[in-house]
């Protein structure tokens, strides 16, 4: 089409630079170009809509070309395409263009789009409270995605992040019927905002100090004995929701500078070890938060959020009360009453162990874990939990080429013949070699040596092959 030819020309024009604004050839044709693009955006043809969206994104990238009126019209079209069009291609393209243009024109998007999305979010809350038809719930999800898509500028983040957090808090107050999928959708939008904030240190810190305390406060409140009915409080403790919150907190932490991370860790670790809730918003709870000291099952489950935070910190950030924390994690990792909590504790212990510098401290922690594993693998109710601790500690050592990794691998290999744990031990080798998403990741500053998989196979395949041939049929 003619519009596609114009798009090709505009892309070529981007490569040319003009120091004098009056010399820029597009200035004289701006009104005609915008009119053509806006006609394409209102055309029923999906193909024309897509070309129109891409063309306007290129026009928007031209410095000092578009007027405030042009931007207001464009925002209106992008909003309409994001919500009113059924075609998914136009919707996705509109979100991508909105994100790119919002980074260039934050004032226009703050003035014309954020208020519309805030209103749409409020309508969505009313629809959720009434459990209206699926189309309205779909609009609500699209609104969440649009809020995260335009969070590409620090000033816009300061408007969109509070909207998302307030939306989650209103769910907690029982004004909506919160289902697992809806809470996860909010967390996914928060994670996408966190990812965009990673490019700017100021935005990264703003997101972290705003979102993380809010999420922790909601989770701690959910773990308390209920005085009033709140569906969200039960939903927040479900495995899938906690996993989504883990992703948000981890993403919000990995790019913190060591100085800022140290400020945060000074609050969050005492929260879990001492029940110090002073830094949390709305921190009036009916009882103490003690996930390690005889805490309820709900409180123990929140150790997953501690794991997300401390296992995403830079390696040179000092963890306060580390000795107490590691001992508490080892104890919880072999608690048989809640597999989710014990696994989170084992992963958290392994993530911290992996980052510690070689020396007496890491050897002491390792011996602590080995003693707990050997005691737990004996007859009793904690065999599965002790095996999980063994598996994650082994992975932590394998990744960093620790000399004792071979000893733990041999212990794991020996469990292949165990009638109860043999299948899990076989599956465990897959875990040792696979990439994790929440702990022991390069993005989370774990110590991951090059070619650790090749070294692992070189060291262990002969013994595995020998064991295979020696096994009885």
Coordinates of C-alpha atoms in Angstrom, one line a residue:
X1 CA 0.0 0.0 0.0
X2 CA 1.0 3.7 -0.2
X3 CA 1.2 3.8 3.5
X4 CA 3.7 1.0 3.6
X5 CA 5.8 2.9 1.0
X6 CA 5.7 5.9 3.2
X7 CA 6.7 3.8 6.2
X8 CA 9.7 2.6 4.3
X9 CA 10.7 6.1 3.5
X10 CA 10.3 7.3 7.1
X11 CA 12.5 4.5 8.3
X12 CA 15.2 5.6 5.8
X13 CA 14.7 9.2 6.9
X14 CA 15.5 8.2 10.5
X15 CA 19.1 7.6 9.4
X16 CA 19.5 11.2 8.3
X17 CA 20.2 14.0 10.7
X18 CA 19.4 17.7 10.4
X19 CA 20.9 20.2 12.8
X20 CA 18.6 23.0 11.7
X21 CA 14.9 22.3 12.5
X22 CA 13.8 24.3 9.4
X23 CA 15.8 22.0 7.1
X24 CA 13.8 18.9 8.1
X25 CA 11.7 17.9 5.1
X26 CA 9.0 16.2 7.1
X27 CA 7.9 19.3 8.9
X28 CA 6.1 20.6 5.8
X29 CA 4.2 17.4 5.4
X30 CA 3.4 16.6 9.0
X31 CA -0.3 17.3 8.9
X32 CA -0.9 15.3 5.8
X33 CA 1.1 12.4 7.2
X34 CA -0.8 12.4 10.5
X35 CA -4.1 12.6 8.7
X36 CA -3.2 9.6 6.6
X37 CA -2.1 7.6 9.6
X38 CA -5.2 8.4 11.6
X39 CA -7.4 7.3 8.7
X40 CA -5.5 4.0 8.7
X41 CA -6.0 3.6 12.4
X42 CA -9.8 3.9 12.0
X43 CA -9.9 1.6 9.0
X44 CA -11.6 -1.8 9.6
X45 CA -8.7 -3.5 7.8
X46 CA -6.3 -5.1 10.4
X47 CA -3.4 -4.8 7.9
X48 CA -4.0 -1.1 7.5
X49 CA -4.3 -0.6 11.3
X50 CA -0.9 -2.4 11.8
X51 CA 0.8 -0.3 9.2
X52 CA -0.7 2.8 10.7
X53 CA 0.5 1.9 14.2
X54 CA 4.0 1.3 13.0
X55 CA 4.0 4.5 10.9
X56 CA 2.9 6.6 13.8
X57 CA 5.6 5.1 16.0
X58 CA 8.2 6.1 13.5
X59 CA 6.7 9.6 13.2
X60 CA 6.8 9.9 16.9
X61 CA 10.5 9.1 17.0
X62 CA 11.2 12.2 14.8
X63 CA 12.3 15.0 17.2
X64 CA 10.0 18.0 17.5
X65 CA 7.7 16.8 14.8
X66 CA 4.4 16.1 16.5
X67 CA 2.2 18.7 18.2
X68 CA 0.4 18.1 21.5
X69 CA -2.8 17.8 19.5
X70 CA -1.4 15.1 17.3
X71 CA -0.3 13.2 20.4
X72 CA -3.7 13.5 22.1
X73 CA -5.4 12.1 19.0
X74 CA -2.8 9.3 18.8
X75 CA -3.3 8.3 22.4
X76 CA -7.1 8.2 21.8
X77 CA -6.6 5.8 18.9
X78 CA -4.1 3.6 20.8
X79 CA -6.5 3.4 23.7
X80 CA -9.4 2.4 21.4
X81 CA -7.3 -0.2 19.6
X82 CA -6.1 -1.6 23.0
X83 CA -9.7 -2.2 24.2
X84 CA -12.3 -2.0 21.5
X85 CA -10.7 -4.0 18.7
X86 CA -11.1 -7.8 18.8
X87 CA -8.1 -8.5 16.6
X88 CA -5.2 -9.5 18.8
X89 CA -2.6 -8.3 16.3
X90 CA -3.8 -4.7 16.5
X91 CA -4.0 -5.0 20.2
X92 CA -0.4 -6.2 20.6
X93 CA 0.9 -3.6 18.2
X94 CA -1.0 -0.8 20.0
X95 CA 0.6 -1.9 23.3
X96 CA 4.1 -2.0 21.8
X97 CA 3.6 1.4 20.2
X98 CA 2.2 2.9 23.4
X99 CA 5.3 1.7 25.3
X100 CA 7.7 3.2 22.8
X101 CA 5.9 6.5 22.5
X102 CA 5.3 6.9 26.3
X103 CA 9.1 6.8 26.8
X104 CA 9.3 9.8 24.4
X105 CA 6.2 11.7 25.4
X106 CA 5.5 11.0 29.1
X107 CA 3.5 14.1 29.7
X108 CA 1.1 13.3 26.9
X109 CA 0.5 9.8 28.1
X110 CA 0.2 10.9 31.8
X111 CA -2.4 13.5 30.8
X112 CA -4.5 11.6 28.3
X113 CA -4.0 7.8 28.8
X114 CA -3.2 7.1 32.5
X115 CA -6.5 8.7 33.6
X116 CA -8.5 6.6 31.1
X117 CA -6.7 3.4 32.3
X118 CA -7.4 4.3 35.9
X119 CA -11.1 4.7 35.1
X120 CA -11.1 1.5 33.2
X121 CA -9.4 -0.3 36.1
X122 CA -12.1 1.0 38.5
X123 CA -14.8 -0.3 36.1
X124 CA -13.0 -3.6 36.0
X125 CA -13.2 -3.8 39.8
X126 CA -16.9 -3.3 39.7
X127 CA -17.3 -6.0 37.0
X128 CA -15.2 -8.4 39.1
X129 CA -17.3 -7.7 42.2
X130 CA -20.4 -8.6 40.2
X131 CA -18.7 -11.4 38.3
X132 CA -19.9 -9.9 35.0
X133 CA -19.6 -11.6 31.7
X134 CA -16.1 -12.7 30.5
X135 CA -15.8 -9.9 27.9
X136 CA -15.7 -7.3 30.7
X137 CA -13.2 -9.4 32.7
X138 CA -11.1 -9.5 29.5
X139 CA -11.1 -5.7 29.3
X140 CA -9.9 -5.7 32.9
X141 CA -6.9 -7.9 32.0
X142 CA -6.2 -5.7 29.0
X143 CA -6.1 -2.7 31.3
X144 CA -3.5 -4.3 33.5
X145 CA -1.4 -5.1 30.5
X146 CA -1.8 -1.6 29.1
X147 CA -0.6 -0.1 32.5
X148 CA 2.5 -2.2 32.4
X149 CA 3.1 -1.5 28.7
X150 CA 3.3 2.3 29.1
X151 CA 5.5 2.2 32.2
X152 CA 8.6 3.0 30.1
X153 CA 9.3 6.4 31.7
X154 CA 10.2 7.2 35.4
X155 CA 7.4 9.7 35.7
X156 CA 4.8 7.4 34.3
X157 CA 5.9 4.6 36.6
X158 CA 5.2 6.9 39.5
X159 CA 1.5 6.9 38.4
X160 CA 1.0 3.4 37.1
X161 CA 2.7 1.5 40.0
X162 CA 0.4 3.0 42.7
X163 CA -2.6 2.2 40.5
X164 CA -1.6 -1.5 40.4
X165 CA -0.8 -1.7 44.0
X166 CA -4.0 0.1 45.1
X167 CA -5.9 -2.3 42.9
X168 CA -4.4 -5.3 44.7
X169 CA -5.0 -3.7 48.1
X170 CA -8.7 -3.1 47.3
X171 CA -8.9 -6.8 46.5
X172 CA -7.6 -7.5 50.0
X173 CA -10.3 -5.4 51.6
X174 CA -12.9 -7.7 50.2
X175 CA -14.5 -5.3 47.7
X176 CA -14.0 -7.8 44.9
X177 CA -14.2 -11.6 44.5
X178 CA -10.5 -12.3 43.9
X179 CA -9.7 -15.4 42.0
X180 CA -6.2 -16.9 41.6
X181 CA -5.9 -15.9 38.0
X182 CA -6.8 -12.3 38.6
X183 CA -4.2 -11.9 41.4
X184 CA -1.6 -13.5 39.2
X185 CA -2.5 -11.1 36.4
X186 CA -1.8 -8.2 38.6
X187 CA 1.5 -9.7 39.7
X188 CA 2.5 -10.3 36.1
X189 CA 1.8 -6.7 35.3
X190 CA 3.9 -5.6 38.3
X191 CA 6.7 -7.9 37.1
X192 CA 6.6 -6.3 33.7
X193 CA 6.9 -2.8 35.2
X194 CA 9.8 -4.0 37.4
X195 CA 11.6 -5.3 34.2
X196 CA 11.2 -1.9 32.5
X197 CA 12.5 -0.1 35.7
X198 CA 15.7 -2.1 35.6
X199 CA 17.1 0.2 32.9
X200 CA 17.0 3.2 35.2
X201 CA 18.5 3.0 38.7
X202 CA 16.2 5.7 40.2
X203 CA 13.1 3.9 38.8
X204 CA 14.4 0.5 40.0
X205 CA 14.8 1.8 43.6
X206 CA 11.4 3.6 43.5
X207 CA 9.7 0.3 42.4
X208 CA 11.6 -1.7 45.0
X209 CA 10.9 0.5 48.0
X210 CA 7.3 1.0 46.9
X211 CA 6.2 -2.4 45.7
X212 CA 8.1 -4.8 47.9
X213 CA 7.0 -3.5 51.3
X214 CA 3.4 -3.4 50.0
X215 CA 3.5 -7.0 48.8
X216 CA 5.1 -8.2 52.0
X217 CA 2.5 -6.4 54.0
X218 CA -0.4 -8.0 52.1
X219 CA 1.2 -11.4 52.4
X220 CA 1.9 -11.0 56.2
X221 CA -1.7 -9.8 56.6
X222 CA -2.9 -12.9 54.7
X223 CA -1.0 -15.2 57.0
X224 CA -2.6 -13.8 60.2
X225 CA -5.7 -15.3 61.8
X226 CA -8.7 -13.9 60.1
X227 CA -10.9 -11.4 62.0
X228 CA -12.9 -10.5 58.9
X229 CA -13.6 -12.4 55.7
X230 CA -11.3 -11.7 52.8
X231 CA -11.1 -14.0 49.8
X232 CA -7.8 -12.5 48.8
X233 CA -6.1 -13.5 52.0
X234 CA -6.6 -17.2 51.2
X235 CA -5.7 -16.6 47.6
X236 CA -2.4 -14.9 48.4
X237 CA -1.1 -18.0 50.2
X238 CA -1.7 -20.3 47.2
X239 CA 1.4 -21.8 45.6
X240 CA 0.8 -20.1 42.2
X241 CA 0.2 -16.7 43.7
X242 CA 3.2 -16.9 45.9
X243 CA 5.3 -18.0 42.9
X244 CA 4.0 -14.9 41.0
X245 CA 5.0 -12.6 43.9
X246 CA 8.4 -14.3 44.1
X247 CA 9.0 -13.3 40.5
X248 CA 8.0 -9.6 41.2
X249 CA 10.3 -9.4 44.3
X250 CA 13.2 -11.1 42.5
X251 CA 12.9 -8.9 39.5
X252 CA 12.7 -5.8 41.7
X253 CA 15.9 -6.7 43.5
X254 CA 18.4 -8.0 41.0
X255 CA 19.4 -4.6 39.6
X256 CA 19.7 -2.7 42.9
X257 CA 23.0 -1.1 43.7
X258 CA 24.8 -2.7 46.7
X259 CA 24.2 0.4 48.8
X260 CA 20.5 0.5 48.2
X261 CA 20.2 -3.3 48.5
X262 CA 21.9 -3.0 51.9
X263 CA 19.3 -0.6 53.0
X264 CA 16.5 -3.0 52.0
X265 CA 18.1 -6.1 53.5
X266 CA 18.4 -4.3 56.9
X267 CA 14.6 -4.2 57.0
X268 CA 13.5 -7.5 55.3
X269 CA 15.7 -10.0 57.1
X270 CA 14.7 -8.7 60.6
X271 CA 11.1 -8.9 59.5
X272 CA 11.4 -12.7 59.1
X273 CA 13.8 -13.4 62.0
X274 CA 12.6 -10.9 64.6
X275 CA 9.1 -10.0 63.4
X276 CA 10.1 -6.4 63.0
X277 CA 7.2 -5.0 60.9
X278 CA 7.9 -1.3 61.4
X279 CA 8.8 -0.6 57.7
X280 CA 5.6 -2.2 56.4
X281 CA 2.7 0.0 55.4
X282 CA -0.5 -0.6 57.4
X283 CA 1.5 -2.7 59.9
X284 CA -1.2 -3.3 62.5
X285 CA -1.5 -7.0 62.7
X286 CA -3.5 -9.1 65.2
X287 CA -0.4 -11.2 66.2
X288 CA 3.3 -11.4 65.7
X289 CA 4.9 -12.5 62.5
X290 CA 7.2 -15.4 63.4
X291 CA 7.6 -17.7 60.4
X292 CA 10.5 -19.6 61.9
X293 CA 9.5 -19.6 65.6
X294 CA 6.5 -21.8 65.8
X295 CA 4.7 -19.8 63.1
X296 CA 1.6 -21.0 61.5
X297 CA 1.6 -22.8 58.2
X298 CA 0.6 -19.6 56.4
X299 CA 3.4 -17.7 57.9
X300 CA 6.0 -20.3 57.1
X301 CA 4.9 -20.3 53.4
X302 CA 6.1 -16.6 53.2
X303 CA 9.7 -17.8 53.5
X304 CA 9.4 -18.1 49.7
X305 CA 9.2 -14.3 49.5
X306 CA 12.3 -14.0 51.7
X307 CA 14.0 -16.4 49.3
X308 CA 13.0 -14.2 46.3
X309 CA 14.7 -11.2 48.0
X310 CA 17.9 -12.5 49.5
X311 CA 18.7 -14.8 46.6
X312 CA 18.5 -11.9 44.2
X313 CA 20.9 -9.6 46.0
X314 CA 24.3 -8.8 44.7
X315 CA 27.0 -11.0 46.1
X316 CA 28.8 -8.2 47.9
X317 CA 25.8 -7.2 50.0
X318 CA 26.2 -8.4 53.6
X319 CA 23.2 -10.3 55.0
X320 CA 22.5 -9.3 58.7
X321 CA 22.1 -12.1 61.2
X322 CA 23.3 -14.6 58.6
X323 CA 24.3 -17.4 61.0
X324 CA 20.8 -17.3 62.6
X325 CA 19.1 -17.1 59.2
X326 CA 21.0 -20.1 57.8
X327 CA 20.2 -22.3 60.9
X328 CA 16.6 -21.4 60.8
X329 CA 16.4 -22.2 57.1
X330 CA 18.0 -25.6 57.6
X331 CA 15.6 -26.4 60.4
X332 CA 12.6 -25.4 58.3
X333 CA 13.8 -27.2 55.2
X334 CA 13.3 -30.5 57.0
X335 CA 9.9 -29.7 58.4
X336 CA 7.4 -32.4 57.2
X337 CA 4.2 -30.5 57.7
X338 CA 4.4 -28.1 54.7
X339 CA 6.3 -29.2 51.6
X340 CA 6.0 -25.8 50.0
X341 CA 7.7 -24.1 53.0
X342 CA 10.4 -26.7 53.4
X343 CA 11.3 -26.5 49.7
X344 CA 11.4 -22.7 49.8
X345 CA 13.7 -22.9 52.8
X346 CA 16.0 -25.4 51.1
X347 CA 16.2 -23.3 48.0
X348 CA 16.9 -20.1 50.0
X349 CA 19.7 -21.9 52.0
X350 CA 21.2 -23.1 48.7
X351 CA 21.0 -19.7 47.1
X352 CA 22.8 -18.0 49.9
X353 CA 25.4 -20.8 50.2
X354 CA 26.3 -20.5 46.5
X355 CA 27.1 -16.8 46.9
X356 CA 29.3 -17.0 50.0
X357 CA 33.1 -16.6 49.5
X358 CA 35.2 -19.7 50.1
X359 CA 36.3 -20.1 53.7
X360 CA 35.4 -21.3 57.1
X361 CA 31.9 -19.8 57.2
X362 CA 30.7 -21.6 54.0
X363 CA 32.3 -24.8 55.3
X364 CA 30.4 -24.5 58.6
X365 CA 27.1 -24.0 56.8
X366 CA 27.8 -26.9 54.5
X367 CA 28.5 -29.2 57.4
X368 CA 25.3 -28.0 59.1
X369 CA 23.3 -29.0 56.0
X370 CA 25.1 -32.3 55.6
X371 CA 24.4 -33.2 59.2
X372 CA 20.8 -32.3 58.8
X373 CA 20.5 -34.3 55.5
X374 CA 22.1 -37.4 57.0
X375 CA 19.8 -37.3 60.0
X376 CA 16.8 -36.8 57.9
X377 CA 17.5 -39.5 55.4
X378 CA 17.3 -42.1 58.1
X379 CA 14.0 -43.8 58.9
X380 CA 11.4 -41.2 59.7
X381 CA 8.9 -38.6 58.3
X382 CA 11.5 -36.2 56.9
X383 CA 13.2 -38.3 54.3
X384 CA 11.6 -36.4 51.3
X385 CA 12.5 -33.0 52.8
X386 CA 16.0 -34.0 53.6
X387 CA 16.5 -35.3 50.0
X388 CA 15.2 -31.9 48.7
X389 CA 17.7 -30.1 50.9
X390 CA 20.5 -32.4 49.6
X391 CA 19.5 -31.8 46.0
X392 CA 19.5 -28.0 46.2
X393 CA 22.7 -27.8 48.2
X394 CA 24.4 -30.1 45.7
X395 CA 23.2 -27.8 42.9
X396 CA 24.6 -24.8 44.7
X397 CA 28.0 -26.4 44.9
X398 CA 28.0 -27.9 41.4
X399 CA 27.4 -24.4 39.9
X400 CA 30.5 -23.0 41.6
X401 CA 32.8 -26.0 41.3
X402 CA 33.0 -26.4 45.0
X403 CA 35.4 -29.3 46.0
X404 CA 32.7 -31.0 48.1
X405 CA 30.2 -31.1 45.3
X406 CA 31.5 -34.5 44.2
X407 CA 30.8 -35.9 47.7
X408 CA 27.2 -34.8 47.6
X409 CA 26.8 -36.0 44.1
X410 CA 28.0 -39.4 45.2
X411 CA 25.5 -39.4 48.0
X412 CA 22.8 -38.5 45.5
X413 CA 23.9 -41.3 43.2
X414 CA 23.7 -43.7 46.1
X415 CA 20.1 -42.9 46.6
X416 CA 19.2 -44.2 43.1
X417 CA 18.8 -47.7 44.6
X418 CA 16.7 -46.4 47.4
X419 CA 13.1 -47.9 47.0
X420 CA 11.4 -44.7 48.2
X421 CA 13.7 -42.0 47.0
X422 CA 15.2 -43.6 43.9
X423 CA 12.8 -42.1 41.3
X424 CA 13.2 -38.6 42.8
X425 CA 17.0 -39.0 42.8
X426 CA 16.9 -39.9 39.1
X427 CA 14.8 -36.8 38.4
X428 CA 17.1 -34.8 40.6
X429 CA 19.9 -35.0 38.0
X430 CA 17.7 -33.1 35.6
X431 CA 17.3 -30.4 38.2
X432 CA 21.1 -30.2 38.7
X433 CA 21.6 -29.5 35.0
X434 CA 18.6 -27.2 34.3
X435 CA 18.4 -23.5 34.6
X436 CA 16.2 -22.2 37.5
X437 CA 14.1 -19.1 37.3
X438 CA 13.9 -18.1 41.0
X439 CA 17.2 -19.0 42.7
X440 CA 20.7 -19.9 41.6
X441 CA 20.5 -17.8 38.4
X442 CA 23.1 -15.6 36.8
X443 CA 20.5 -12.7 36.7
X444 CA 20.3 -13.1 40.5
X445 CA 24.1 -12.9 40.9
X446 CA 24.6 -16.6 41.6
X447 CA 28.1 -17.9 41.1
X448 CA 27.7 -20.0 37.9
X449 CA 30.9 -21.2 36.4
X450 CA 31.3 -21.7 32.6
X451 CA 30.8 -25.2 31.3
X452 CA 29.7 -26.5 34.7
X453 CA 27.5 -29.1 32.9
X454 CA 30.4 -30.5 30.9
X455 CA 32.5 -30.8 34.1
X456 CA 29.6 -32.5 35.9
X457 CA 29.2 -35.1 33.1
X458 CA 32.9 -35.7 33.0
X459 CA 33.1 -36.3 36.7
X460 CA 29.9 -38.4 37.1
X461 CA 28.9 -40.2 33.9
X462 CA 31.5 -43.1 34.4
X463 CA 30.0 -43.9 37.8
X464 CA 26.4 -43.7 36.5
X465 CA 27.2 -46.0 33.6
X466 CA 29.0 -48.4 35.9
X467 CA 26.0 -48.4 38.3
X468 CA 23.6 -48.9 35.3
X469 CA 25.5 -52.0 34.2
X470 CA 25.8 -53.4 37.7
X471 CA 22.1 -52.9 38.5
X472 CA 20.0 -56.1 38.7
X473 CA 17.4 -56.6 36.1

